Coordinates of C-alpha atoms in Angstrom, one line a residue:
Chain B
M1 CA -20.7 -4.3 8.0
D2 CA -20.4 -3.8 4.3
I3 CA -23.4 -1.4 4.2
S4 CA -21.3 1.7 4.4
V5 CA -19.4 1.1 1.1
T6 CA -19.9 4.0 -1.3
S7 CA -18.2 5.0 -4.6
A8 CA -15.8 7.2 -2.5
T9 CA -14.7 4.3 -0.3
Y10 CA -11.0 3.5 -0.7
I11 CA -10.3 0.0 -2.1
R12 CA -7.8 -0.5 0.7
N13 CA -10.7 -0.2 3.3
L14 CA -12.8 -3.0 1.8
S15 CA -13.6 -5.9 4.1
Y16 CA -12.2 -9.3 3.7
S17 CA -15.6 -10.8 2.9
L18 CA -16.2 -8.3 0.1
R19 CA -12.8 -9.0 -1.4
R20 CA -13.5 -12.7 -1.2
K21 CA -16.8 -12.2 -3.1
L22 CA -15.1 -10.1 -5.7
S23 CA -12.5 -12.8 -6.2
D24 CA -15.2 -15.4 -6.7
F25 CA -16.5 -13.4 -9.6
L26 CA -13.1 -12.2 -11.1
D27 CA -10.7 -15.2 -10.6
P28 CA -12.6 -17.6 -12.9
Q29 CA -11.9 -17.3 -16.7
D30 CA -9.2 -14.7 -16.0
R31 CA -11.8 -12.0 -15.7
W32 CA -9.3 -10.2 -13.4
K33 CA -7.2 -9.6 -16.5
D34 CA -9.9 -7.3 -18.0
V35 CA -9.7 -5.3 -14.8
I36 CA -5.9 -5.1 -14.5
V37 CA -5.3 -3.9 -18.0
S38 CA -7.9 -1.1 -17.6
I39 CA -6.2 0.4 -14.5
R40 CA -4.6 3.7 -15.4
K41 CA -2.2 6.0 -13.6
P42 CA -3.2 9.6 -13.2
G43 CA -1.1 10.4 -16.3
G44 CA -3.1 8.0 -18.4
E45 CA -0.5 5.3 -18.8
M46 CA -1.2 1.7 -17.8
R47 CA -0.5 1.0 -14.1
Y48 CA 0.2 -2.7 -14.8
P49 CA 2.0 -3.3 -18.1
Q50 CA 2.4 -6.9 -19.5
H51 CA 5.3 -7.9 -17.4
H52 CA 3.4 -7.0 -14.2
V53 CA 0.4 -9.0 -15.4
R54 CA 2.7 -12.0 -15.7
R55 CA 3.7 -11.6 -12.0
F56 CA 0.0 -11.9 -11.1
E57 CA -0.3 -15.0 -13.4
G58 CA 2.5 -16.5 -11.5
L59 CA 0.4 -16.2 -8.3
V60 CA -2.3 -18.3 -9.8
A61 CA 0.2 -21.1 -10.2
Q62 CA 0.9 -20.9 -6.5
G63 CA -2.8 -21.3 -5.7
R64 CA -3.3 -17.7 -4.7
S65 CA -6.1 -15.4 -5.9
P66 CA -4.9 -12.8 -8.4
T67 CA -8.0 -10.7 -7.6
L68 CA -7.1 -10.5 -3.9
E69 CA -3.5 -9.7 -4.7
L70 CA -4.5 -7.0 -7.2
L71 CA -6.9 -5.4 -4.7
N72 CA -4.0 -5.3 -2.1
D73 CA -1.6 -3.9 -4.7
W74 CA -3.8 -1.3 -6.3
G75 CA -5.2 -0.4 -2.8
T76 CA -1.8 1.1 -1.9
T77 CA -2.7 4.1 -4.1
N78 CA -5.8 6.0 -3.0
S79 CA -8.0 4.2 -5.6
T80 CA -11.7 4.1 -4.9
V81 CA -14.6 1.7 -5.2
G82 CA -16.0 4.1 -7.8
E83 CA -13.0 3.7 -10.0
L84 CA -13.2 -0.1 -9.8
V85 CA -17.0 -0.1 -10.4
D86 CA -16.5 2.0 -13.6
I87 CA -13.9 -0.5 -14.9
L88 CA -16.2 -3.5 -14.0
K89 CA -19.1 -1.9 -15.8
S90 CA -17.0 -1.1 -18.9
H91 CA -16.4 -4.8 -19.2
K92 CA -20.0 -5.7 -18.5
L93 CA -19.0 -7.4 -15.2
V94 CA -22.3 -6.2 -13.6
A95 CA -22.5 -9.0 -11.1
A96 CA -19.1 -8.1 -9.6
A97 CA -20.0 -4.4 -9.7
S98 CA -23.2 -5.0 -7.7
V99 CA -21.2 -6.8 -5.0
L100 CA -19.7 -3.4 -4.3
L101 CA -22.6 -1.0 -4.9
P102 CA -26.3 -1.7 -4.9
V103 CA -27.7 -2.5 -8.4
E104 CA -29.5 0.8 -8.9
E105 CA -26.1 2.5 -8.6
A106 CA -24.1 0.0 -10.4
T107 CA -26.2 -0.1 -13.6
Chain F
V1 CA 8.2 23.2 11.1
D2 CA 10.9 22.0 8.8
L3 CA 10.4 18.2 9.0
W4 CA 13.9 17.6 7.5
T5 CA 15.4 18.9 10.8
I6 CA 13.3 16.5 12.9
P7 CA 15.2 13.2 13.6
L8 CA 13.4 9.9 13.2
I9 CA 13.5 9.4 17.0
A10 CA 10.6 11.8 17.2
L11 CA 8.3 9.0 15.8
N12 CA 6.9 7.0 18.7
V13 CA 5.8 3.3 18.8
T14 CA 2.2 3.8 17.5
V15 CA 3.4 5.4 14.2
R16 CA 6.1 2.7 13.8
K17 CA 3.6 -0.1 14.4
K18 CA 1.2 1.4 11.8
L19 CA 4.1 1.8 9.3
G20 CA 4.7 -1.9 9.8
L21 CA 1.1 -2.7 9.2
Y22 CA 1.2 -0.9 5.9
L23 CA 4.7 -1.9 4.8
N24 CA 5.3 -5.5 6.1
P25 CA 3.0 -7.3 3.6
K26 CA 4.8 -8.0 0.4
N27 CA 3.2 -6.6 -2.7
T28 CA 3.3 -8.0 -6.3
V29 CA 4.1 -4.6 -7.8
A30 CA 3.5 -1.8 -5.4
A31 CA 6.3 -0.7 -3.0
D32 CA 6.6 -2.6 0.4
W33 CA 9.2 -2.4 3.1
M34 CA 11.9 -3.7 0.7
A35 CA 11.4 -0.8 -1.7
V36 CA 11.5 1.6 1.3
A37 CA 14.7 0.0 2.6
E38 CA 16.4 0.3 -0.8
A39 CA 15.4 4.0 -1.0
M40 CA 17.1 4.3 2.4
D41 CA 20.3 3.0 0.8
F42 CA 20.4 -0.4 2.5
T43 CA 22.3 -3.0 0.4
Y44 CA 20.7 -6.0 -1.2
L45 CA 22.3 -8.3 1.4
E46 CA 21.1 -6.2 4.3
I47 CA 17.5 -6.3 2.9
K48 CA 17.7 -10.0 2.4
N49 CA 18.7 -10.4 6.0
Y50 CA 15.8 -8.2 7.3
E51 CA 13.5 -10.8 5.6
A52 CA 14.1 -13.1 8.6
F53 CA 12.5 -10.7 11.0
E54 CA 8.8 -10.8 11.9
N55 CA 8.5 -7.0 11.6
P56 CA 11.2 -6.0 9.1
T57 CA 9.8 -2.4 8.9
K58 CA 10.5 -1.9 12.6
R59 CA 14.1 -3.1 12.2
V60 CA 14.7 -1.1 9.0
L61 CA 13.5 2.1 10.8
E62 CA 15.7 1.5 13.8
N63 CA 18.8 0.7 11.9
W64 CA 18.3 3.6 9.5
Q65 CA 18.0 6.0 12.4
A66 CA 21.2 4.5 13.9
Q67 CA 23.3 4.5 10.7
S68 CA 22.3 7.4 8.6
S69 CA 22.9 11.0 9.4
D70 CA 20.0 12.1 7.0
A71 CA 17.4 9.9 8.7
S72 CA 14.7 12.5 9.3
V73 CA 10.9 12.6 9.3
G74 CA 11.1 14.8 6.2
K75 CA 13.3 12.3 4.4
L76 CA 10.9 9.4 5.4
L77 CA 8.0 11.3 4.0
S78 CA 9.9 12.0 0.8
I79 CA 10.8 8.3 0.4
L80 CA 7.1 7.3 0.8
T81 CA 6.2 9.9 -1.8
E82 CA 8.9 8.6 -4.2
V83 CA 7.7 5.0 -3.9
E84 CA 4.1 6.2 -4.3
R85 CA 2.6 4.9 -1.1
N86 CA 0.0 7.7 -1.0
D87 CA -2.2 5.5 1.3
I88 CA 0.4 5.8 4.1
L89 CA 1.0 9.5 3.5
E90 CA -2.7 10.1 3.8
D91 CA -3.5 7.8 6.7
L92 CA -0.5 8.4 8.9
R93 CA 0.2 12.1 8.4
P94 CA -1.9 13.3 11.3
L95 CA -0.2 10.8 13.7
I96 CA 3.3 11.8 12.4
D97 CA 2.5 15.5 12.8
E98 CA 1.3 14.9 16.4
D99 CA 4.5 13.0 17.3
V100 CA 6.6 15.9 15.8
R101 CA 4.6 18.4 17.9
K102 CA 5.2 16.4 21.1
Y103 CA 8.9 16.0 20.2
L104 CA 9.4 19.7 19.8
E105 CA 7.6 20.4 23.0
N106 CA 10.0 18.0 24.9
V107 CA 13.0 19.5 23.3
K108 CA 12.1 23.0 24.6
K109 CA 11.9 21.7 28.2

């Protein structure tokens, strides 16, 4: 069940169905790009500079979901749902944020 | 316990299977088994050949253990730190420590 997701949940522990729902929101109109450029390393520098973003663009050409690949990739760090929701909210991607956390928490 | 003195043979099949679960899938940017194999000093051609195996992580671990004199549990953990796979370090550390404990127990017998 997805019920147990909190802001402390690791991205890497998200279920397939939640990932799929997120990709439905973030794949269209390249919304995933707003997310990827907002991801920072602990030191503050961008985790995915432009040449990395181009690799994800290449996946789109292969018919793969850049959102799913990004969640896999970023999930190898101990990134959390809270970090992702903060980024989604900063870009007003409220629908995607509420997929992860209930609306009262996400807004 | 100085993990750098513990040979890789201490790690049993459960840990190795789990390492494969984490490292076998190729990542777009983050380190996967290929980055780990490179950090273990395997050549490009060797790494390309491991691609043919269903579980390349398993093969890489076995051959590293056979070929390299500095293949130790400590070195493996330092490689995973170097390639920034903190998910593996966090999730598998208890299992690894348990295998090391069992290994040391058997050595004493």
